[in-house]
Amino acid sequence: MIWRWLYDYNFGLLNWALSWFGVGKINWLGDPRWSMFAVILAAIGAGPGGKGSKVVWSPYWRSIPGTGASAIRAYCPGASQVDLVGASGYNVGAGPPLLWGEPGTLFGSAYTTIQALAPKPFWLAETGSGANGGDKAGWIRTLATMQSTSMPNLAGVLWYDVKDPFGDFRLKGSAVTSAFGALLKGACR
């Protein structure tokens, strides 16, 4: 099991389930009152020897601010500490001050850097594309070709399937869902 979505503050399974009982959002990993419980729950879920769980290291696709201290390689835990690696990044579309970003532009450099540090199966740990300023289905089709062209260790994609203030990332419309189906069939293993 990959625990990322279980503990996510905004979209995590635990916060979603607790909201049915009127409980507010909990910052599972950021609040010291809850973080130990979260780690213990993950350890129990991993089962004997930790074989039922994977450790994923997935930074944002670029360093903010772009200084050496915040560079991806500065906070890599080491290849022996992780089972999977990845990066998160979003194409929010065109609109000041943002620009349309192709998948290779978003993930190319991060992929190369991360694979050099820890050559493990690579996940797009969270990604999505809006449609403002470009072709969302085309963006997904380009993403689907990246395993064979520039990201041979691409093993999975978690899609940010929501509408938020930055754009509508939901998989809606036949062209978009068809492109995403092709991505799942061809580029992820």
PDB file of C-alpha atoms in Angstrom:
ATOM      1  CA  MET A   1       0.000   0.000   0.000  1.00  0.00           C
ATOM      2  CA  ILE A   2       1.181   3.520  -0.759  1.00  0.00           C
ATOM      3  CA  TRP A   3       0.049   5.788   2.065  1.00  0.00           C
ATOM      4  CA  ARG A   4       0.151   9.175   0.310  1.00  0.00           C
ATOM      5  CA  TRP A   5      -3.603   9.585  -0.139  1.00  0.00           C
ATOM      6  CA  LEU A   6      -4.500   8.195   3.250  1.00  0.00           C
ATOM      7  CA  TYR A   7      -2.924  11.133   5.083  1.00  0.00           C
ATOM      8  CA  ASP A   8      -3.322  14.012   2.612  1.00  0.00           C
ATOM      9  CA  TYR A   9      -4.698  17.037   4.470  1.00  0.00           C
ATOM     10  CA  ASN A  10      -7.114  18.159   1.749  1.00  0.00           C
ATOM     11  CA  PHE A  11      -8.062  14.939  -0.042  1.00  0.00           C
ATOM     12  CA  GLY A  12      -6.973  12.098   2.244  1.00  0.00           C
ATOM     13  CA  LEU A  13      -9.140   9.095   2.916  1.00  0.00           C
ATOM     14  CA  LEU A  14      -8.949   9.519   6.707  1.00  0.00           C
ATOM     15  CA  ASN A  15     -10.069  13.165   6.654  1.00  0.00           C
ATOM     16  CA  TRP A  16     -12.823  12.324   4.166  1.00  0.00           C
ATOM     17  CA  ALA A  17     -14.116   9.488   6.378  1.00  0.00           C
ATOM     18  CA  LEU A  18     -13.918  11.580   9.552  1.00  0.00           C
ATOM     19  CA  SER A  19     -15.834  14.431   7.883  1.00  0.00           C
ATOM     20  CA  TRP A  20     -18.882  12.131   7.819  1.00  0.00           C
ATOM     21  CA  PHE A  21     -18.817  12.301  11.617  1.00  0.00           C
ATOM     22  CA  GLY A  22     -18.346  16.075  11.742  1.00  0.00           C
ATOM     23  CA  VAL A  23     -14.634  15.892  12.544  1.00  0.00           C
ATOM     24  CA  GLY A  24     -12.527  18.676  11.001  1.00  0.00           C
ATOM     25  CA  LYS A  25      -9.386  18.129   8.936  1.00  0.00           C
ATOM     26  CA  ILE A  26      -6.346  16.722  10.719  1.00  0.00           C
ATOM     27  CA  ASN A  27      -2.781  17.401   9.595  1.00  0.00           C
ATOM     28  CA  TRP A  28      -1.723  13.783  10.149  1.00  0.00           C
ATOM     29  CA  LEU A  29       1.974  14.186   9.436  1.00  0.00           C
ATOM     30  CA  GLY A  30       2.433  17.867  10.314  1.00  0.00           C
ATOM     31  CA  ASP A  31       0.836  17.943  13.759  1.00  0.00           C
ATOM     32  CA  PRO A  32       2.967  16.310  16.486  1.00  0.00           C
ATOM     33  CA  ARG A  33      -0.199  15.205  18.312  1.00  0.00           C
ATOM     34  CA  TRP A  34      -1.136  12.975  15.328  1.00  0.00           C
ATOM     35  CA  SER A  35       2.092  12.159  13.488  1.00  0.00           C
ATOM     36  CA  MET A  36       3.174   9.271  15.731  1.00  0.00           C
ATOM     37  CA  PHE A  37      -0.272   7.690  15.418  1.00  0.00           C
ATOM     38  CA  ALA A  38      -0.019   8.027  11.612  1.00  0.00           C
ATOM     39  CA  VAL A  39       3.401   6.374  11.527  1.00  0.00           C
ATOM     40  CA  ILE A  40       2.231   3.533  13.812  1.00  0.00           C
ATOM     41  CA  LEU A  41      -0.854   2.981  11.624  1.00  0.00           C
ATOM     42  CA  ALA A  42       1.362   2.793   8.528  1.00  0.00           C
ATOM     43  CA  ALA A  43       3.696   0.318  10.266  1.00  0.00           C
ATOM     44  CA  ILE A  44       0.754  -1.896  11.244  1.00  0.00           C
ATOM     45  CA  GLY A  45      -0.596  -1.713   7.695  1.00  0.00           C
ATOM     46  CA  ALA A  46       2.791  -2.692   6.306  1.00  0.00           C
ATOM     47  CA  GLY A  47       2.520  -6.078   7.968  1.00  0.00           C
ATOM     48  CA  PRO A  48       5.373  -8.326   9.081  1.00  0.00           C
ATOM     49  CA  GLY A  49       8.699  -7.144   7.716  1.00  0.00           C
ATOM     50  CA  GLY A  50       7.086  -4.111   6.066  1.00  0.00           C
ATOM     51  CA  LYS A  51       6.335  -6.076   2.895  1.00  0.00           C
ATOM     52  CA  GLY A  52       2.831  -4.655   2.490  1.00  0.00           C
ATOM     53  CA  SER A  53       3.955  -1.048   2.215  1.00  0.00           C
ATOM     54  CA  LYS A  54       6.311   1.039   0.090  1.00  0.00           C
ATOM     55  CA  VAL A  55       8.282   4.158   0.933  1.00  0.00           C
ATOM     56  CA  VAL A  56       7.996   6.806  -1.778  1.00  0.00           C
ATOM     57  CA  TRP A  57      10.211   9.857  -2.083  1.00  0.00           C
ATOM     58  CA  SER A  58       8.563  12.386  -4.383  1.00  0.00           C
ATOM     59  CA  PRO A  59       9.567  16.042  -4.302  1.00  0.00           C
ATOM     60  CA  TYR A  60       7.939  18.800  -6.321  1.00  0.00           C
ATOM     61  CA  TRP A  61       9.275  18.928  -9.892  1.00  0.00           C
ATOM     62  CA  ARG A  62      11.377  22.013  -9.230  1.00  0.00           C
ATOM     63  CA  SER A  63      13.003  23.674  -6.266  1.00  0.00           C
ATOM     64  CA  ILE A  64      11.337  26.733  -4.810  1.00  0.00           C
ATOM     65  CA  PRO A  65      13.282  28.907  -4.276  1.00  0.00           C
ATOM     66  CA  GLY A  66      15.752  27.793  -6.920  1.00  0.00           C
ATOM     67  CA  THR A  67      18.786  27.779  -4.642  1.00  0.00           C
ATOM     68  CA  GLY A  68      21.323  25.056  -3.933  1.00  0.00           C
ATOM     69  CA  ALA A  69      19.951  24.558  -0.427  1.00  0.00           C
ATOM     70  CA  SER A  70      16.526  23.715  -1.817  1.00  0.00           C
ATOM     71  CA  ALA A  71      17.732  21.656  -4.788  1.00  0.00           C
ATOM     72  CA  ILE A  72      16.225  18.182  -5.143  1.00  0.00           C
ATOM     73  CA  ARG A  73      19.560  16.468  -4.504  1.00  0.00           C
ATOM     74  CA  ALA A  74      19.940  18.363  -1.201  1.00  0.00           C
ATOM     75  CA  TYR A  75      17.105  16.469   0.455  1.00  0.00           C
ATOM     76  CA  CYS A  76      17.243  13.028  -1.125  1.00  0.00           C
ATOM     77  CA  PRO A  77      17.090  10.460   1.707  1.00  0.00           C
ATOM     78  CA  GLY A  78      19.257   8.019  -0.275  1.00  0.00           C
ATOM     79  CA  ALA A  79      18.403   5.148  -2.588  1.00  0.00           C
ATOM     80  CA  SER A  80      18.586   2.565   0.210  1.00  0.00           C
ATOM     81  CA  GLN A  81      15.878   4.403   2.164  1.00  0.00           C
ATOM     82  CA  VAL A  82      13.140   4.332  -0.495  1.00  0.00           C
ATOM     83  CA  ASP A  83      11.301   1.769  -2.594  1.00  0.00           C
ATOM     84  CA  LEU A  84       9.862   4.155  -5.185  1.00  0.00           C
ATOM     85  CA  VAL A  85      10.685   7.665  -6.337  1.00  0.00           C
ATOM     86  CA  GLY A  86       8.735  10.284  -8.173  1.00  0.00           C
ATOM     87  CA  ALA A  87       7.824  13.916  -8.576  1.00  0.00           C
ATOM     88  CA  SER A  88       4.693  16.022  -8.449  1.00  0.00           C
ATOM     89  CA  GLY A  89       3.854  18.795 -10.884  1.00  0.00           C
ATOM     90  CA  TYR A  90       0.861  20.368 -12.564  1.00  0.00           C
ATOM     91  CA  ASN A  91       0.083  22.070 -15.839  1.00  0.00           C
ATOM     92  CA  VAL A  92      -2.262  24.787 -14.660  1.00  0.00           C
ATOM     93  CA  GLY A  93      -2.583  26.175 -18.176  1.00  0.00           C
ATOM     94  CA  ALA A  94      -1.985  29.602 -19.578  1.00  0.00           C
ATOM     95  CA  GLY A  95      -2.982  32.713 -17.728  1.00  0.00           C
ATOM     96  CA  PRO A  96      -0.861  35.412 -16.155  1.00  0.00           C
ATOM     97  CA  PRO A  97       1.591  34.771 -14.601  1.00  0.00           C
ATOM     98  CA  LEU A  98       1.489  31.085 -15.606  1.00  0.00           C
ATOM     99  CA  LEU A  99       2.316  29.413 -18.904  1.00  0.00           C
ATOM    100  CA  TRP A 100       1.196  26.188 -20.566  1.00  0.00           C
ATOM    101  CA  GLY A 101       3.756  23.516 -19.640  1.00  0.00           C
ATOM    102  CA  GLU A 102       4.296  20.301 -21.573  1.00  0.00           C
ATOM    103  CA  PRO A 103       4.978  17.136 -19.531  1.00  0.00           C
ATOM    104  CA  GLY A 104       8.617  16.951 -20.611  1.00  0.00           C
ATOM    105  CA  THR A 105       9.181  20.531 -19.468  1.00  0.00           C
ATOM    106  CA  LEU A 106       7.604  19.791 -16.104  1.00  0.00           C
ATOM    107  CA  PHE A 107       9.211  16.448 -15.368  1.00  0.00           C
ATOM    108  CA  GLY A 108      12.275  15.956 -17.600  1.00  0.00           C
ATOM    109  CA  SER A 109      14.919  17.533 -15.395  1.00  0.00           C
ATOM    110  CA  ALA A 110      13.408  16.198 -12.158  1.00  0.00           C
ATOM    111  CA  TYR A 111      13.270  12.676 -13.605  1.00  0.00           C
ATOM    112  CA  THR A 112      16.929  12.784 -14.663  1.00  0.00           C
ATOM    113  CA  THR A 113      18.063  14.169 -11.303  1.00  0.00           C
ATOM    114  CA  ILE A 114      15.981  11.774  -9.209  1.00  0.00           C
ATOM    115  CA  GLN A 115      16.942   8.687 -11.235  1.00  0.00           C
ATOM    116  CA  ALA A 116      20.631   9.609 -10.847  1.00  0.00           C
ATOM    117  CA  LEU A 117      20.153   9.776  -7.061  1.00  0.00           C
ATOM    118  CA  ALA A 118      17.905   6.726  -6.670  1.00  0.00           C
ATOM    119  CA  PRO A 119      17.317   4.587  -9.785  1.00  0.00           C
ATOM    120  CA  LYS A 120      13.979   3.127  -8.720  1.00  0.00           C
ATOM    121  CA  PRO A 121      10.518   2.823 -10.293  1.00  0.00           C
ATOM    122  CA  PHE A 122       9.345   6.390 -10.889  1.00  0.00           C
ATOM    123  CA  TRP A 123       5.838   7.690 -10.226  1.00  0.00           C
ATOM    124  CA  LEU A 124       4.251  10.948 -11.123  1.00  0.00           C
ATOM    125  CA  ALA A 125       3.138  11.151  -7.515  1.00  0.00           C
ATOM    126  CA  GLU A 126       0.551  13.784  -8.311  1.00  0.00           C
ATOM    127  CA  THR A 127      -0.084  15.506 -11.606  1.00  0.00           C
ATOM    128  CA  GLY A 128      -2.840  17.034 -13.641  1.00  0.00           C
ATOM    129  CA  SER A 129      -3.500  19.392 -16.490  1.00  0.00           C
ATOM    130  CA  GLY A 130      -5.989  22.146 -16.958  1.00  0.00           C
ATOM    131  CA  ALA A 131      -7.297  23.015 -20.405  1.00  0.00           C
ATOM    132  CA  ASN A 132      -6.749  26.779 -20.298  1.00  0.00           C
ATOM    133  CA  GLY A 133      -4.375  27.658 -23.129  1.00  0.00           C
ATOM    134  CA  GLY A 134      -3.890  24.215 -24.637  1.00  0.00           C
ATOM    135  CA  ASP A 135      -5.187  20.742 -25.344  1.00  0.00           C
ATOM    136  CA  LYS A 136      -5.630  18.692 -22.144  1.00  0.00           C
ATOM    137  CA  ALA A 137      -6.147  15.429 -24.065  1.00  0.00           C
ATOM    138  CA  GLY A 138      -3.009  16.166 -26.110  1.00  0.00           C
ATOM    139  CA  TRP A 139      -1.087  16.846 -22.898  1.00  0.00           C
ATOM    140  CA  ILE A 140      -2.138  13.436 -21.550  1.00  0.00           C
ATOM    141  CA  ARG A 141      -1.242  11.721 -24.848  1.00  0.00           C
ATOM    142  CA  THR A 142       2.226  13.300 -24.671  1.00  0.00           C
ATOM    143  CA  LEU A 143       2.565  12.087 -21.105  1.00  0.00           C
ATOM    144  CA  ALA A 144       1.646   8.574 -22.293  1.00  0.00           C
ATOM    145  CA  THR A 145       4.597   8.519 -24.710  1.00  0.00           C
ATOM    146  CA  MET A 146       7.176   9.517 -22.116  1.00  0.00           C
ATOM    147  CA  GLN A 147       7.885   6.003 -20.844  1.00  0.00           C
ATOM    148  CA  SER A 148       9.136   4.932 -24.244  1.00  0.00           C
ATOM    149  CA  THR A 149      10.845   8.221 -25.117  1.00  0.00           C
ATOM    150  CA  SER A 150      12.338   9.841 -22.024  1.00  0.00           C
ATOM    151  CA  MET A 151      11.162   8.188 -18.786  1.00  0.00           C
ATOM    152  CA  PRO A 152      11.810   4.440 -19.056  1.00  0.00           C
ATOM    153  CA  ASN A 153      11.283   3.859 -15.318  1.00  0.00           C
ATOM    154  CA  LEU A 154       7.838   5.506 -15.301  1.00  0.00           C
ATOM    155  CA  ALA A 155       5.731   3.063 -13.331  1.00  0.00           C
ATOM    156  CA  GLY A 156       2.637   4.967 -12.230  1.00  0.00           C
ATOM    157  CA  VAL A 157       0.610   8.154 -12.280  1.00  0.00           C
ATOM    158  CA  LEU A 158      -1.660   9.638  -9.601  1.00  0.00           C
ATOM    159  CA  TRP A 159      -3.977  12.147 -11.254  1.00  0.00           C
ATOM    160  CA  TYR A 160      -5.114  15.280  -9.407  1.00  0.00           C
ATOM    161  CA  ASP A 161      -8.783  14.900 -10.377  1.00  0.00           C
ATOM    162  CA  VAL A 162     -10.296  18.042  -8.868  1.00  0.00           C
ATOM    163  CA  LYS A 163     -11.409  21.524  -9.783  1.00  0.00           C
ATOM    164  CA  ASP A 164      -9.543  24.064  -7.696  1.00  0.00           C
ATOM    165  CA  PRO A 165      -8.756  27.802  -7.910  1.00  0.00           C
ATOM    166  CA  PHE A 166      -5.892  27.105 -10.350  1.00  0.00           C
ATOM    167  CA  GLY A 167      -8.017  25.193 -12.856  1.00  0.00           C
ATOM    168  CA  ASP A 168     -10.188  22.225 -13.637  1.00  0.00           C
ATOM    169  CA  PHE A 169      -7.972  19.141 -13.569  1.00  0.00           C
ATOM    170  CA  ARG A 170     -10.848  16.662 -13.685  1.00  0.00           C
ATOM    171  CA  LEU A 171     -10.882  13.952 -16.321  1.00  0.00           C
ATOM    172  CA  LYS A 172     -13.984  15.033 -18.205  1.00  0.00           C
ATOM    173  CA  GLY A 173     -14.991  14.601 -21.839  1.00  0.00           C
ATOM    174  CA  SER A 174     -14.486  11.680 -24.185  1.00  0.00           C
ATOM    175  CA  ALA A 175     -11.182  12.889 -25.680  1.00  0.00           C
ATOM    176  CA  VAL A 176      -9.660  13.402 -22.228  1.00  0.00           C
ATOM    177  CA  THR A 177     -10.895  10.102 -20.765  1.00  0.00           C
ATOM    178  CA  SER A 178      -9.786   8.234 -23.892  1.00  0.00           C
ATOM    179  CA  ALA A 179      -6.298   9.757 -23.644  1.00  0.00           C
ATOM    180  CA  PHE A 180      -6.111   8.900 -19.946  1.00  0.00           C
ATOM    181  CA  GLY A 181      -7.208   5.313 -20.677  1.00  0.00           C
ATOM    182  CA  ALA A 182      -4.364   5.014 -23.172  1.00  0.00           C
ATOM    183  CA  LEU A 183      -1.952   6.380 -20.553  1.00  0.00           C
ATOM    184  CA  LEU A 184      -3.059   3.742 -18.054  1.00  0.00           C
ATOM    185  CA  LYS A 185      -2.812   0.903 -20.548  1.00  0.00           C
ATOM    186  CA  GLY A 186       0.481   1.802 -22.158  1.00  0.00           C
ATOM    187  CA  ALA A 187       2.653   3.896 -19.891  1.00  0.00           C
ATOM    188  CA  CYS A 188       2.067   2.550 -16.402  1.00  0.00           C
ATOM    189  CA  ARG A 189       3.128  -0.776 -15.000  1.00  0.00           C
TER     190      ARG A 189
END
